Short mmCIF file of C-alpha atoms in Angstrom, two decimals:
data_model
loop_
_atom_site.label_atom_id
_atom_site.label_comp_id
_atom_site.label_asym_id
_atom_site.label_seq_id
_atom_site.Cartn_x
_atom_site.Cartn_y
_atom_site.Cartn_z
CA UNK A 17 88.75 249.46 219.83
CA UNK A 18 87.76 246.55 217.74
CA UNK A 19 86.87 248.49 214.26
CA UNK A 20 89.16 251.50 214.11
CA UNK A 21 88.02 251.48 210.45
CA UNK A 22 84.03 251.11 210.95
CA UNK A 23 83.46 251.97 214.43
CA UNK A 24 80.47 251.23 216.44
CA UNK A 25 79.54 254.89 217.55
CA UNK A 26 76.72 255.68 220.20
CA UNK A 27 75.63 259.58 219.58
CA UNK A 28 73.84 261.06 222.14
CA UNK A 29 72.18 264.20 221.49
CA UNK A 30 70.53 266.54 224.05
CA UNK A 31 70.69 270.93 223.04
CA UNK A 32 67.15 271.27 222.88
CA UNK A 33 64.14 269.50 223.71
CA UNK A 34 64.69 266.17 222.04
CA UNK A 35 66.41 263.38 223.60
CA UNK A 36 68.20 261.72 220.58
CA UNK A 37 70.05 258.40 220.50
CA UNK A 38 71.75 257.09 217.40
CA UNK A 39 73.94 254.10 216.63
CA UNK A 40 76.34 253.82 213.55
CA UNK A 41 78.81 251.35 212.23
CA UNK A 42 81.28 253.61 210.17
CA UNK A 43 78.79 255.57 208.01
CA UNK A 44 75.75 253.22 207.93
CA UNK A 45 73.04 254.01 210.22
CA UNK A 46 71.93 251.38 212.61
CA UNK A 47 69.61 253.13 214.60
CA UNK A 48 67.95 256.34 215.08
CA UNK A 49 65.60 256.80 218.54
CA UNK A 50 64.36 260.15 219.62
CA UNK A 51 62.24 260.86 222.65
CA UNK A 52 60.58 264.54 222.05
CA UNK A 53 59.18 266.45 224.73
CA UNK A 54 57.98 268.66 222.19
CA UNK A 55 54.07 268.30 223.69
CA UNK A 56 55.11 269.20 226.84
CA UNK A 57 56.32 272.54 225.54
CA UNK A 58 53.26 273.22 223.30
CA UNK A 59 51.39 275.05 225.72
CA UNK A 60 54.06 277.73 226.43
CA UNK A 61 54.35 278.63 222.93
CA UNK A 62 58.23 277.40 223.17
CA UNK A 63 60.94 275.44 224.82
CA UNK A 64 61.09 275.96 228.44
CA UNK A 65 64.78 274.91 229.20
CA UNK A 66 63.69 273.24 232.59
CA UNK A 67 61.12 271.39 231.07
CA UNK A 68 63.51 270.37 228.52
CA UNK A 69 66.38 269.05 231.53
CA UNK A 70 63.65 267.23 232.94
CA UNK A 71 62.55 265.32 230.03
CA UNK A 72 66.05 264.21 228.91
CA UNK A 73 67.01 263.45 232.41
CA UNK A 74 63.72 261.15 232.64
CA UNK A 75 64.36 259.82 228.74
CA UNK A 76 67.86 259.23 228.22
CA UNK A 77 68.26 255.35 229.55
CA UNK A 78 65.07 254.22 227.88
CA UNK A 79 65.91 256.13 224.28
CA UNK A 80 69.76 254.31 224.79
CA UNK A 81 67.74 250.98 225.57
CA UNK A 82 65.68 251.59 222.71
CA UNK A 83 68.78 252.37 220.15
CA UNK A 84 70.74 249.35 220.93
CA UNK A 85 67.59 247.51 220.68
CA UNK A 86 66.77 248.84 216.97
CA UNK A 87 70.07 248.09 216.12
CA UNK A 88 70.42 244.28 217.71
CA UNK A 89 73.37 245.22 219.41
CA UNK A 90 74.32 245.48 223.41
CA UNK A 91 76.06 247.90 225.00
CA UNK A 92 79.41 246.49 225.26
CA UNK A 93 79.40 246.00 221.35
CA UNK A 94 79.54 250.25 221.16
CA UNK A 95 83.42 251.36 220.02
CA UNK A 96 83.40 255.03 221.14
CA UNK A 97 80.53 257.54 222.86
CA UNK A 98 80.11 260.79 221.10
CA UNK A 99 77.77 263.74 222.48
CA UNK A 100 76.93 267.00 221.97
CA UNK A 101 78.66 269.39 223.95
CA UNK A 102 77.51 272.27 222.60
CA UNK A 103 75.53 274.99 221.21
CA UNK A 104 72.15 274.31 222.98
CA UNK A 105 70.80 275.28 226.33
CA UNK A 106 72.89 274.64 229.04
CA UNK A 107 70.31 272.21 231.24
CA UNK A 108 69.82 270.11 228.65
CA UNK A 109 73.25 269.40 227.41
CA UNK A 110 74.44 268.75 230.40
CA UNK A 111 72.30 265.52 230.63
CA UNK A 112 73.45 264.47 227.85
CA UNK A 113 77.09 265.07 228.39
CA UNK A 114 76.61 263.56 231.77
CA UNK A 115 75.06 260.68 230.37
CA UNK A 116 77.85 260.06 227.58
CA UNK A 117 80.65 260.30 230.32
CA UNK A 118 79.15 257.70 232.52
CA UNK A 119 78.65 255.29 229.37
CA UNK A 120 82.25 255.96 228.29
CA UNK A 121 83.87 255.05 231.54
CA UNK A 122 81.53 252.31 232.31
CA UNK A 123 82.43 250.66 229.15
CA UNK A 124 85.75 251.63 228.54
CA UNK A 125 85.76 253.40 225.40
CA UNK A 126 86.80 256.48 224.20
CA UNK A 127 84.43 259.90 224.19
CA UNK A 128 83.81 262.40 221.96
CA UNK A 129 82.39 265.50 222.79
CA UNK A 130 81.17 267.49 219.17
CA UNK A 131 80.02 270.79 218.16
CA UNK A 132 75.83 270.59 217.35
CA UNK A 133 76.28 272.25 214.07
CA UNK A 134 79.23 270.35 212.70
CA UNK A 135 76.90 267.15 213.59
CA UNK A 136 74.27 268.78 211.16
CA UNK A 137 76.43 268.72 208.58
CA UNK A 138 78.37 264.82 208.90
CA UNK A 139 74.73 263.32 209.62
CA UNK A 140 74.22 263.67 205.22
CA UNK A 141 76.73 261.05 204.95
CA UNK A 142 74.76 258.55 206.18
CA UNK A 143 72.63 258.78 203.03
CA UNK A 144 74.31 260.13 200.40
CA UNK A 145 77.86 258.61 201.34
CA UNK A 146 81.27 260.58 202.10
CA UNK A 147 81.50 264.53 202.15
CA UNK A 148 82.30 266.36 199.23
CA UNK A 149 85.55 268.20 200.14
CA UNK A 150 85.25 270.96 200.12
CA UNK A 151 81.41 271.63 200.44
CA UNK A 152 79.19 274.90 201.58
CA UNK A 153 76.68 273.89 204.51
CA UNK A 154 73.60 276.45 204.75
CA UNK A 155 72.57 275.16 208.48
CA UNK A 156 68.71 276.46 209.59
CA UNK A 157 67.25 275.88 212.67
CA UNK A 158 64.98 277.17 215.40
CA UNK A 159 68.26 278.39 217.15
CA UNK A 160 71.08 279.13 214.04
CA UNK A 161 71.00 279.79 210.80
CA UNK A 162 74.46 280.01 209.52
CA UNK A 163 76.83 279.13 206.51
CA UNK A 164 79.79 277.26 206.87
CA UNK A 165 82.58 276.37 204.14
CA UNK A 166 83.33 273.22 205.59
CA UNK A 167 87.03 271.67 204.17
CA UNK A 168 87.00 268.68 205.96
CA UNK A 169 83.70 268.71 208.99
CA UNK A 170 86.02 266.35 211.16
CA UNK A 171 88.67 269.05 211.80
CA UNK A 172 88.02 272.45 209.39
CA UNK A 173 84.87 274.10 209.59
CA UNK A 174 85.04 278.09 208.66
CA UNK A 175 81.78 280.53 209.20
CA UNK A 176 80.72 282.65 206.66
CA UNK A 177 77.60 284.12 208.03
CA UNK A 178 75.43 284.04 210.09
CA UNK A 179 71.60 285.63 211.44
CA UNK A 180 72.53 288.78 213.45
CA UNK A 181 69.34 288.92 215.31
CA UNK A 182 66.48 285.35 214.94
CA UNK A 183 67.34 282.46 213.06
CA UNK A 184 65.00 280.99 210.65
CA UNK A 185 63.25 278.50 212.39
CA UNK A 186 62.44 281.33 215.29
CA UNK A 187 61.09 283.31 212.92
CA UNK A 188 58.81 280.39 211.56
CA UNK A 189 57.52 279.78 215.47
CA UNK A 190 56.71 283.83 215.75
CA UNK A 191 54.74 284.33 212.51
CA UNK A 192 52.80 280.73 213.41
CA UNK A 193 51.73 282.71 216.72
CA UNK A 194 50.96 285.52 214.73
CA UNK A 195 49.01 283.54 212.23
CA UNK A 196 47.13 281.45 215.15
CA UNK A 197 49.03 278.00 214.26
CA UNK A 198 50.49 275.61 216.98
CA UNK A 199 53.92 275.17 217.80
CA UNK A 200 56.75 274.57 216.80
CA UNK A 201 55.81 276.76 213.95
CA UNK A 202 57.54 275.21 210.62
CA UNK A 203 55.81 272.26 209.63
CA UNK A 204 52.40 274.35 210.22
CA UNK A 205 53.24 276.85 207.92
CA UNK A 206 54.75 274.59 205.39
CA UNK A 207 51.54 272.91 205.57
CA UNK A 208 49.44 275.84 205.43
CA UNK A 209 51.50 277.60 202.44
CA UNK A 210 50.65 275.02 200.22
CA UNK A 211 47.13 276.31 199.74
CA UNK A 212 48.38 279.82 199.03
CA UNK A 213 50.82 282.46 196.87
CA UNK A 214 54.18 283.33 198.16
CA UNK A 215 53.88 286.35 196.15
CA UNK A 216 50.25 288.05 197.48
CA UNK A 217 52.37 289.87 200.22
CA UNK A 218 55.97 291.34 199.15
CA UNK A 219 57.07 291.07 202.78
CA UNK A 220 60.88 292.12 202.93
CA UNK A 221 63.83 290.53 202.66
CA UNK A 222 66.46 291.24 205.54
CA UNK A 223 70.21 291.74 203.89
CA UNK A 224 69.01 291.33 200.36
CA UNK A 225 71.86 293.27 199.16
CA UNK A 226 74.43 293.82 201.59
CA UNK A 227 77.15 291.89 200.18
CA UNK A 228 77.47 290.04 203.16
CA UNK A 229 76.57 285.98 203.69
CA UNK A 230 74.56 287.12 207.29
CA UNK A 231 71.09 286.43 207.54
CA UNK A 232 68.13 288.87 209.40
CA UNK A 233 64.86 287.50 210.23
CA UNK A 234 63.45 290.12 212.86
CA UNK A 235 62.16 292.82 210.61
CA UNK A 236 60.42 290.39 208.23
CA UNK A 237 59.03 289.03 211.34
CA UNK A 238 57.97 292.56 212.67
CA UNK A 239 56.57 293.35 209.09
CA UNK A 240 54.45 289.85 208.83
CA UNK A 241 52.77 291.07 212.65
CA UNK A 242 52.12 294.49 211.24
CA UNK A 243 50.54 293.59 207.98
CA UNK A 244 48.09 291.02 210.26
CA UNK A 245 47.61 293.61 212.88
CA UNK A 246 46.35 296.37 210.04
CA UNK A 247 44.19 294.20 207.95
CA UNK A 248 42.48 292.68 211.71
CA UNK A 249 42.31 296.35 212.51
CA UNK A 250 40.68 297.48 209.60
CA UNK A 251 38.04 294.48 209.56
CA UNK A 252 39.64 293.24 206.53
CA UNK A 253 40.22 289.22 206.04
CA UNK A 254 43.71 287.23 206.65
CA UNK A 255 44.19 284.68 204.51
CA UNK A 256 46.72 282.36 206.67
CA UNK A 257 47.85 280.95 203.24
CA UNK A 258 48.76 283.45 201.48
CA UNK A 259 50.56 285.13 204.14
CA UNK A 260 52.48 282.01 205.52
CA UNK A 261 52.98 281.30 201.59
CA UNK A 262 54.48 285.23 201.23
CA UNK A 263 56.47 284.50 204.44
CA UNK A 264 57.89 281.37 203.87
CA UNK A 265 59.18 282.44 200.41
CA UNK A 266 60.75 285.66 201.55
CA UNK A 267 62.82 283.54 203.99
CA UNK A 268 63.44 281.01 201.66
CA UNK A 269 64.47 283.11 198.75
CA UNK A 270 67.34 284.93 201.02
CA UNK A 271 68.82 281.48 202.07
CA UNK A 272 69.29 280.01 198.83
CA UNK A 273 70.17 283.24 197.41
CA UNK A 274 72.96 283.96 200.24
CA UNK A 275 74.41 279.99 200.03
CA UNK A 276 74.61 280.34 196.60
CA UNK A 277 76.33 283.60 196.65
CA UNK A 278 78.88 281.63 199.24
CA UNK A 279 79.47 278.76 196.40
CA UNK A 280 80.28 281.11 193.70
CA UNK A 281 82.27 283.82 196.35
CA UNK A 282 84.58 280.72 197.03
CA UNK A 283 84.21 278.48 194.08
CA UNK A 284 82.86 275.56 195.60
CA UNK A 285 80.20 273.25 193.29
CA UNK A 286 78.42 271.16 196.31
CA UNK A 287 76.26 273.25 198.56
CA UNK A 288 74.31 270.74 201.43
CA UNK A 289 71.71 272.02 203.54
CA UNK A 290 71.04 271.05 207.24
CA UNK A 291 68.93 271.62 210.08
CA UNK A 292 65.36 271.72 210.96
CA UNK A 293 63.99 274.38 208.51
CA UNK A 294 65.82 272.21 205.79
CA UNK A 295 62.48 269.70 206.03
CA UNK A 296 60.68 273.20 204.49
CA UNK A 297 59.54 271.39 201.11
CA UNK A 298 59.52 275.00 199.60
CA UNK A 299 63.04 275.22 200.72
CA UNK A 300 63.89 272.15 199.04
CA UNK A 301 62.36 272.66 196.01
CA UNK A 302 63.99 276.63 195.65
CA UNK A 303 67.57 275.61 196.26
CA UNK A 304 67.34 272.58 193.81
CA UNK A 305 66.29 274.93 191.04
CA UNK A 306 68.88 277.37 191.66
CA UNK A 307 71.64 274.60 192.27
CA UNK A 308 70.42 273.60 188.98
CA UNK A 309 70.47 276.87 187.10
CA UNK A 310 74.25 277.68 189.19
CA UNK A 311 75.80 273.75 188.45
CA UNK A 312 75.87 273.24 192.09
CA UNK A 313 75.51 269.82 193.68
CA UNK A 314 72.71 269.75 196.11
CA UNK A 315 72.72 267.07 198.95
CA UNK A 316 69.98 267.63 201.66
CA UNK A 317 69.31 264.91 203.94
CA UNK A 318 65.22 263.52 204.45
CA UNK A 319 63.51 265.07 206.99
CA UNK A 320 64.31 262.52 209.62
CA UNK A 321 67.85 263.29 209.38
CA UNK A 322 67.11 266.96 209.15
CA UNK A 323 65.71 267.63 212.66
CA UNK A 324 67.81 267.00 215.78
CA UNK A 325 68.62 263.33 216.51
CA UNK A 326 71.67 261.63 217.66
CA UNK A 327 72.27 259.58 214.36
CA UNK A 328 74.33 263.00 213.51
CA UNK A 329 76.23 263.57 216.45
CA UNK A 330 77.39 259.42 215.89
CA UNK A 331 78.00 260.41 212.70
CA UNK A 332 80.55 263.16 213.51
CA UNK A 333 81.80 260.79 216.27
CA UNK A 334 82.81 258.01 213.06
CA UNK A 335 84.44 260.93 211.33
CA UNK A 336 86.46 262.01 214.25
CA UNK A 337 88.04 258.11 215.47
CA UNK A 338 88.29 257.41 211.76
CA UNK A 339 90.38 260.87 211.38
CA UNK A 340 92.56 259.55 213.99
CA UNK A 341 91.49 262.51 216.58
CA UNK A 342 91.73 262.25 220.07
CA UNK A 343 89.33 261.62 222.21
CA UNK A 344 87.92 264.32 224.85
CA UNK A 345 88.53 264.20 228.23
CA UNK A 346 85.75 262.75 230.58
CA UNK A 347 86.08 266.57 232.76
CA UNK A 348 84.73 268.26 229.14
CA UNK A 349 82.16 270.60 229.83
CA UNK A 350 79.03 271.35 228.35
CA UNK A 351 79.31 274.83 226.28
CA UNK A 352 76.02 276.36 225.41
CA UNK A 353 77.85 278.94 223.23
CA UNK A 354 80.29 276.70 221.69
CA UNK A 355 81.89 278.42 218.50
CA UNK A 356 81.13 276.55 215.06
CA UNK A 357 84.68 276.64 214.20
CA UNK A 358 85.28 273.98 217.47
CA UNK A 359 84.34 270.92 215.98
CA UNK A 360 85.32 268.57 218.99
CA UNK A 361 86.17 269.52 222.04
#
C-alpha cells in the first residue's frame, strides 16, 4: 500500500436500495456517487428487496466509474476496498460484497468488509475531523434506531439500546401512508410539519419512562392511524400538519431525551447523531438545544452524509488500515443480521 497513513479507500455501499460509491484519501472526502432506485420502489409503498438486487446489480460499475471520475483518480490509484457486509437485506448486500471482492483481487489490495452502522458513525469525520473518544452515537434509520457508546468506532462499539419493535424512520414511512404523503415518508413529513404544531395532538411516547435506552415506535404509530381513522370517521377535518407536526415531535422528543440520558448514564460530553432520520431538521434543532442546556457536544453530519452512501463505509475502511487491522478475507460473507458490536468482519 502506498499511503498506509492516508489511504486511498473505495467504499462501496449496497443494504438497501441505494447503490453508494465513495472515495477518500485518509479522512478527506474525494467523492461521493449514489445511484437510488428509490423511484422504482415508490409505487409499492416500500423497498422491494428484489427490486433493490436488481438495481445495484445494474448500477454498481457505472456509480464506481462515476466516483473515480469525481475524484480524478483511476482505479489502480485505490489503496484498499471496503464494503458493507452487513445489516441490510441480504440481495442487496451481496452485490455489493461481490462487487468489492472482485475489485480487491483485481487490483491487488486489501478488503474490508464493515458493519453498516459503525459506517454511520466514522462517515462524521469527514466533516468535523477525528472522533471524539469516547462519544455516544444515537443512529436512526428506516431499518435501526439504536444507541451506541462507541470507545474507539474502528474496533469498540458497545449497544445501549435499541427499538424493540419499528425503528424511526419506519415509523415516519407508516404515518406518511396514513397521512396520504409519498414515500419514503421522512422528508414529506418534515416538510409538511413545518406548517403545523407538534403539540395539537399529545400522541404517546413509547418507553418514556422505563429507565431503559430502547426505543418503541409501533404504538405511537398505531395511535397516529387511530386518531386519523376517528376524526375521518366522524366527518371531522385532518390537518396533515398538525398531525405530522404532533408526530414528528413525539418521536423526536424520545430520541434526544433517551441519548441524552445515555451521555449523562455514562458520563460522556459528545453525543453525534447518524442515519437517515438525522436529516429531520426538527431533530436537529431539539438535540442542539438540549446538548446545549446538558454541556454536550453535538456533531451531526449534513444531510448528504446522513443518508446511506458509500463515503461512510470508506470512511470506516481509513479508520480500520490506519488502526493497523487486518484485512477480511475475500470468502467473507454478506450478514444481513450482522451484530453492531462486529465492526469488521
Amino acid at each position: 500500500m502506498s499511503r498506509t497513513d492516508e489511504p486511498i479507500v473505495l467504499g462501496i455501499e449496497t443494504s438497501c436500495d441505494e447503490t453508494g460509491v465513495g472515495i477518500v484519501r485518509g479522512h478527506t472526502l474525494l467523492a461521493n456517487t449514489i445511484a437510488s432506485s428509490m423511484d422504482e420502489h415508490a409505487r409499492f409503498g416500500g423497498v422491494v428487496p428484489e427490486v433493490a438486487s436488481r438495481a445495484h446489480l445494474e448500477a454498481m460499475a457505472p456509480t464506481v466509474e462515476g466516483a473515480l471520475a469525481a475524484a480524478g483518480l483511476r482505479l489502480s490509484d485505490v489503496d484498499a476496498v471496503a464494503v458493507t457486509a452487513g445489516p441490510g437485506l441480504a440481495g442487496a448486500l451481496l452485490v455489493g460484497v461481490a462487487a468489492a471482492k472482485a475489485y480487491a483481487m483485481g487490483l491487488g489490495v486489501p478488503l474490508y468488509g464493515v458493519n453498516h452502522l459503525a459506517a454511520h458513525v466514522a462517515v462524521d469525520q469527514l466533516e468535523h475531523g477525528p472522533l471524539p473518544k469516547p462519544a455516544i452515537a444515537l443512529l436512526v434509520s428506516g431499518g435501526h434506531s439504536s444507541l451506541l457508546l462507541v470507545p474507539d468506532v474502528a474496533q469498540d462499539v458497545v449497544s445501549l439500546g435499541s427499538t424493540v419493535d419499528d425503528a424511526a424512520g419506519e415509523a415516519f414511512d407508516k404515518v406518511a401512508r396514513v397521512l396520504g404523503l409519498p414515500f419514503p415518508g421522512g422528508p414529506y413529513i418534515d416538510r409538511a410539519a413545518r406548517e403545523g404544531s407538534g403539540t395539537a395532538v399529545a400522541f404517546p411516547r413509547g418507553k418514556y419512562d422505563d429507565g431503559t435506552l430502547d426505543f418503541s415506535f409501533s404504538g405511537l404509530k398505531t395511535a397516529v392511524a387511530r386518531w386519523v381513522e376517528a376524526r375521518e370517521a366522524a366527518g371531522e377535518p385532518v390537518s396533515v400538519a398538525d398531525v405530522a407536526a404532533s408526530f414528528q415531535e413525539a418521536v423526536v422528543d424520545v430520541l434526544t431525551r433517551k441519548a441524552l440520558q445515555a451521555c449523562a448514564r455514562y458520563d460522556v460530553k459528545d453525543l453525534l447523531i447518524g442515519g437517515g432520520v438525522a436529516a429531520n431538521s426538527r431533530l436537529r434543532v431539539l438535540a442542539q438545544e438540549r446538548c446545549d442546556a446538558a454541556g454536550v457536544r453535538l456533531r451531526v453530519p449534513r444531510p448528504g452524509l446522513c443518508t446511506d452512501n458509500g463515503a461512510m463505509v470508506a470512511a470506516l475502511g481509513a479508520n480500520l488500515v490506519a488502526a493497523g487491522v487486518d484485512p477480511s478475507s475475500l470468502d467473507i460473507p454478506a450478514d444481513s443480521s450482522l451484530p453492531i458490536t462486529t465492526v469488521h468482519v
